[in-house]
PDB file of C-alpha atoms in Angstrom:
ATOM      1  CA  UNK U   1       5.456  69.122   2.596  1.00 68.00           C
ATOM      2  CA  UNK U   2       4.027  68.564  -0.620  1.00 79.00           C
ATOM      3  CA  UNK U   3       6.803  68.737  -3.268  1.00 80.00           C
ATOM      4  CA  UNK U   4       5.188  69.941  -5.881  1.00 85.00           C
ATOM      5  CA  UNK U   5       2.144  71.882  -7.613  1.00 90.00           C
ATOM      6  CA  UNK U   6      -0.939  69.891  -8.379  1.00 94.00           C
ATOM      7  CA  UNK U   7      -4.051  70.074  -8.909  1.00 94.00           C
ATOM      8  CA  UNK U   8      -6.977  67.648  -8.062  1.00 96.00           C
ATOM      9  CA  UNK U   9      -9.306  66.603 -10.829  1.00 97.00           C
ATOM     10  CA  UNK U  10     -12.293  64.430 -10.846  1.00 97.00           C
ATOM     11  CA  UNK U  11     -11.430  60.904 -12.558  1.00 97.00           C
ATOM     12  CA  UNK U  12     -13.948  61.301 -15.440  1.00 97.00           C
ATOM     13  CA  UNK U  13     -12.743  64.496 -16.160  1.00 97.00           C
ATOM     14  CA  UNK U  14      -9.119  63.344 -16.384  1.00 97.00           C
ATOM     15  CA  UNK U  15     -10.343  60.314 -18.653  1.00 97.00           C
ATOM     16  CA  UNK U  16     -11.876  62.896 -21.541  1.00 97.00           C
ATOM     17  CA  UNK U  17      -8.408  64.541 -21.243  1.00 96.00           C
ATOM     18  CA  UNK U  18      -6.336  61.135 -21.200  1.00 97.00           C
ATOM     19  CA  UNK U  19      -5.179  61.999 -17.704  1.00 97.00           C
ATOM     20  CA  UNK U  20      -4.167  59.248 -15.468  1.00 98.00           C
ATOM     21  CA  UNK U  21      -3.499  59.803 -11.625  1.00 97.00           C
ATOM     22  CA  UNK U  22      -0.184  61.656 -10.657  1.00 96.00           C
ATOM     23  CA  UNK U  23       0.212  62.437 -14.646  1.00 97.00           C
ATOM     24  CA  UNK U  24       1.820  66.121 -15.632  1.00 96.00           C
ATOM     25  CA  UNK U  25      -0.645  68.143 -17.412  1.00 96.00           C
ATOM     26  CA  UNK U  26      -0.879  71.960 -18.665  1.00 95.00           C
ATOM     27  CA  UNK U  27      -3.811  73.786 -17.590  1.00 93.00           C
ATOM     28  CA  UNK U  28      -4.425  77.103 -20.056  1.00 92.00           C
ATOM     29  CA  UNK U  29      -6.238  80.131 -19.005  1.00 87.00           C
ATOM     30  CA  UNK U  30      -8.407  82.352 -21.569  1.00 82.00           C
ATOM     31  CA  UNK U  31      -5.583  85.313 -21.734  1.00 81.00           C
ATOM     32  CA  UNK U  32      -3.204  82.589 -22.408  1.00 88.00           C
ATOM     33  CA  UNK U  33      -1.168  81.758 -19.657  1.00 90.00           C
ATOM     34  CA  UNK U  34      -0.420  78.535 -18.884  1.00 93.00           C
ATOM     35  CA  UNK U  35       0.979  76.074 -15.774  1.00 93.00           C
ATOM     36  CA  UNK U  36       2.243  72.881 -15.491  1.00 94.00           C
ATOM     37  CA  UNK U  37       0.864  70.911 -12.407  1.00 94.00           C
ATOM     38  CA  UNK U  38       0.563  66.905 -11.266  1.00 95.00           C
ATOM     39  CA  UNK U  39      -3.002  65.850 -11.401  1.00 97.00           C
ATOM     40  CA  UNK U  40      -4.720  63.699  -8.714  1.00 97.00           C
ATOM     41  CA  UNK U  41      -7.600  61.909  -9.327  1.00 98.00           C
ATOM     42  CA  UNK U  42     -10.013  63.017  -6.515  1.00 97.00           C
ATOM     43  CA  UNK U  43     -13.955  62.145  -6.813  1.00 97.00           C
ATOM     44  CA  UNK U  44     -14.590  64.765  -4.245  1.00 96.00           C
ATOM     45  CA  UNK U  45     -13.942  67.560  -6.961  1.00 95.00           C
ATOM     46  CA  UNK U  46     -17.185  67.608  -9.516  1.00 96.00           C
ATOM     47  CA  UNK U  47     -16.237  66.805 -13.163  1.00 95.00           C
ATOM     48  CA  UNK U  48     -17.059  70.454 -14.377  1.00 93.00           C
ATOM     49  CA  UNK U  49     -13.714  71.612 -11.897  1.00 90.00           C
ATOM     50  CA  UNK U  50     -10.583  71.642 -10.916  1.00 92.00           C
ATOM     51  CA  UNK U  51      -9.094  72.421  -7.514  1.00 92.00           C
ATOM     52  CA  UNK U  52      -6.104  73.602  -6.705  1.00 89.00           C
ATOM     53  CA  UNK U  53      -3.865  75.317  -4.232  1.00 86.00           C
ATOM     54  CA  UNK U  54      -1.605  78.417  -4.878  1.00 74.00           C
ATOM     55  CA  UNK U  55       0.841  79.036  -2.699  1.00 76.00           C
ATOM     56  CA  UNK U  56       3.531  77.632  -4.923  1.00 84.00           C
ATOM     57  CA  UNK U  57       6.209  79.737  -6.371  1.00 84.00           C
ATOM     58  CA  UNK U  58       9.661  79.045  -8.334  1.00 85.00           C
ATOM     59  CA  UNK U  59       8.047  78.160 -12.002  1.00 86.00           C
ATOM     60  CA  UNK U  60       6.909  80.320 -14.190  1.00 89.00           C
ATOM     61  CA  UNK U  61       4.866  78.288 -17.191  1.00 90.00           C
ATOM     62  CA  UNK U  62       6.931  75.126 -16.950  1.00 89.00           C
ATOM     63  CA  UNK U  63      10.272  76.756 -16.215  1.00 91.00           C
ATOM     64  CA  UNK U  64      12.200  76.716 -13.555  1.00 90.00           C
ATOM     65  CA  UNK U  65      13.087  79.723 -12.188  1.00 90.00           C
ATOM     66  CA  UNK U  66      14.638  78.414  -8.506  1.00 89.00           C
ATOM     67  CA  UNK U  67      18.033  79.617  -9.524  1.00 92.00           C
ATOM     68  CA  UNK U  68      16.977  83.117  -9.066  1.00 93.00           C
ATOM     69  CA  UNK U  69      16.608  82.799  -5.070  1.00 92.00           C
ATOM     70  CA  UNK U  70      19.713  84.102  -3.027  1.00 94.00           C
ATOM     71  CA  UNK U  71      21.594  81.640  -1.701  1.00 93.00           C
ATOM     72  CA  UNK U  72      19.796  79.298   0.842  1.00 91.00           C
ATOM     73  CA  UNK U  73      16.587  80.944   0.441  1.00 90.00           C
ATOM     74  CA  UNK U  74      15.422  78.649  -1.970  1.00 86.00           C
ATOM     75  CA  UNK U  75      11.962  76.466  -0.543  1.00 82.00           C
ATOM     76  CA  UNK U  76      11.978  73.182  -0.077  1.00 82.00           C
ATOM     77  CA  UNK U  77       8.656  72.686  -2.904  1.00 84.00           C
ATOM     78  CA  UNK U  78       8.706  74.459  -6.223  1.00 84.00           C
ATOM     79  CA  UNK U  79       6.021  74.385  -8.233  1.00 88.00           C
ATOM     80  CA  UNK U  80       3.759  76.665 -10.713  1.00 87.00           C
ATOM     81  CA  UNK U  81       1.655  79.404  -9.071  1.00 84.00           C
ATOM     82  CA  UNK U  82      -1.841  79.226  -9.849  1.00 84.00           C
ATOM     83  CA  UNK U  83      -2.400  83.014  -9.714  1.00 80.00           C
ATOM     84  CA  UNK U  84      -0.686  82.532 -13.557  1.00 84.00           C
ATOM     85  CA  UNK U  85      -3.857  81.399 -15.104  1.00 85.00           C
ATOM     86  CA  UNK U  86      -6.619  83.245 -12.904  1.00 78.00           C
ATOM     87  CA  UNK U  87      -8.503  85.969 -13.466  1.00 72.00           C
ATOM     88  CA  UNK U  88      -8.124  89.352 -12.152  1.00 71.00           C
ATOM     89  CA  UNK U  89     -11.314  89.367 -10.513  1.00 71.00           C
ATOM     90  CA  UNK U  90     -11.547  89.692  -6.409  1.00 70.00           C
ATOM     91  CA  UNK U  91     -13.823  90.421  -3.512  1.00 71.00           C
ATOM     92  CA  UNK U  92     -13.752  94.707  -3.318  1.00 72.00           C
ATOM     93  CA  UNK U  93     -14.552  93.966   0.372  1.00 77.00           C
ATOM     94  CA  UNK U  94     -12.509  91.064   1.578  1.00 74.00           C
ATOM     95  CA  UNK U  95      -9.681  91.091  -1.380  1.00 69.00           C
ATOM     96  CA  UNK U  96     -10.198  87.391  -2.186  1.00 71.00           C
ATOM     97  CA  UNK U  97      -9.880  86.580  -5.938  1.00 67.00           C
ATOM     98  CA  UNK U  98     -13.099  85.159  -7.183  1.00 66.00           C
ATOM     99  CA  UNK U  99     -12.623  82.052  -9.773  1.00 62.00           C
ATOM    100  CA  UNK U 100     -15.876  81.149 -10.669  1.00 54.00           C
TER     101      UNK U 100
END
């Protein structure tokens, strides 16, 4: 299980940004949400991108919000949800969210 959110990021990318491998960072969306996520250095992401997953929940823009599950429902990996800083955008036939 991986215990928290993260996202992978090409090397050179992470260098303009001062980003070392496994450091915290906050990634920002245009309608100004914003999560905080582990970054991996990864060279099979393309220095224009970022890839990550998003089925994390339990933080809400750097706070934790765990203490809201009923007792012993909470999940064994908290971490932001990426759906926070994408667009609305989606697929009208499949219903997958498009993030180009």
């Amino acid at each position: 299980i991986t215990p928290e959110m993260f996202a992978h990021i090409n090397p050179e990318l992470a260098a303009q940004h001062g980003l070392r491998d496994g450091d915290m960072m906050w990634l920002h969306s245009p309608h100004g949400t914003k999560i905080k996520i582990k970054a991996y250095h990864n060279y099979s992401v393309t220095p224009d991108r970022i890839a990550m997953p998003y089925n994390f929940a339990g933080m809400m823009q750097g706070v934790d919000l765990s203490h809201r599950y009923p007792e012993g429902t909470k999940p064994y990996a908290i971490g932001e949800s990426s759906n926070t800083i994408t667009n609305y955008g989606f697929d009208i036939i499949t219903q997958i969210p498009e993030f180009n």
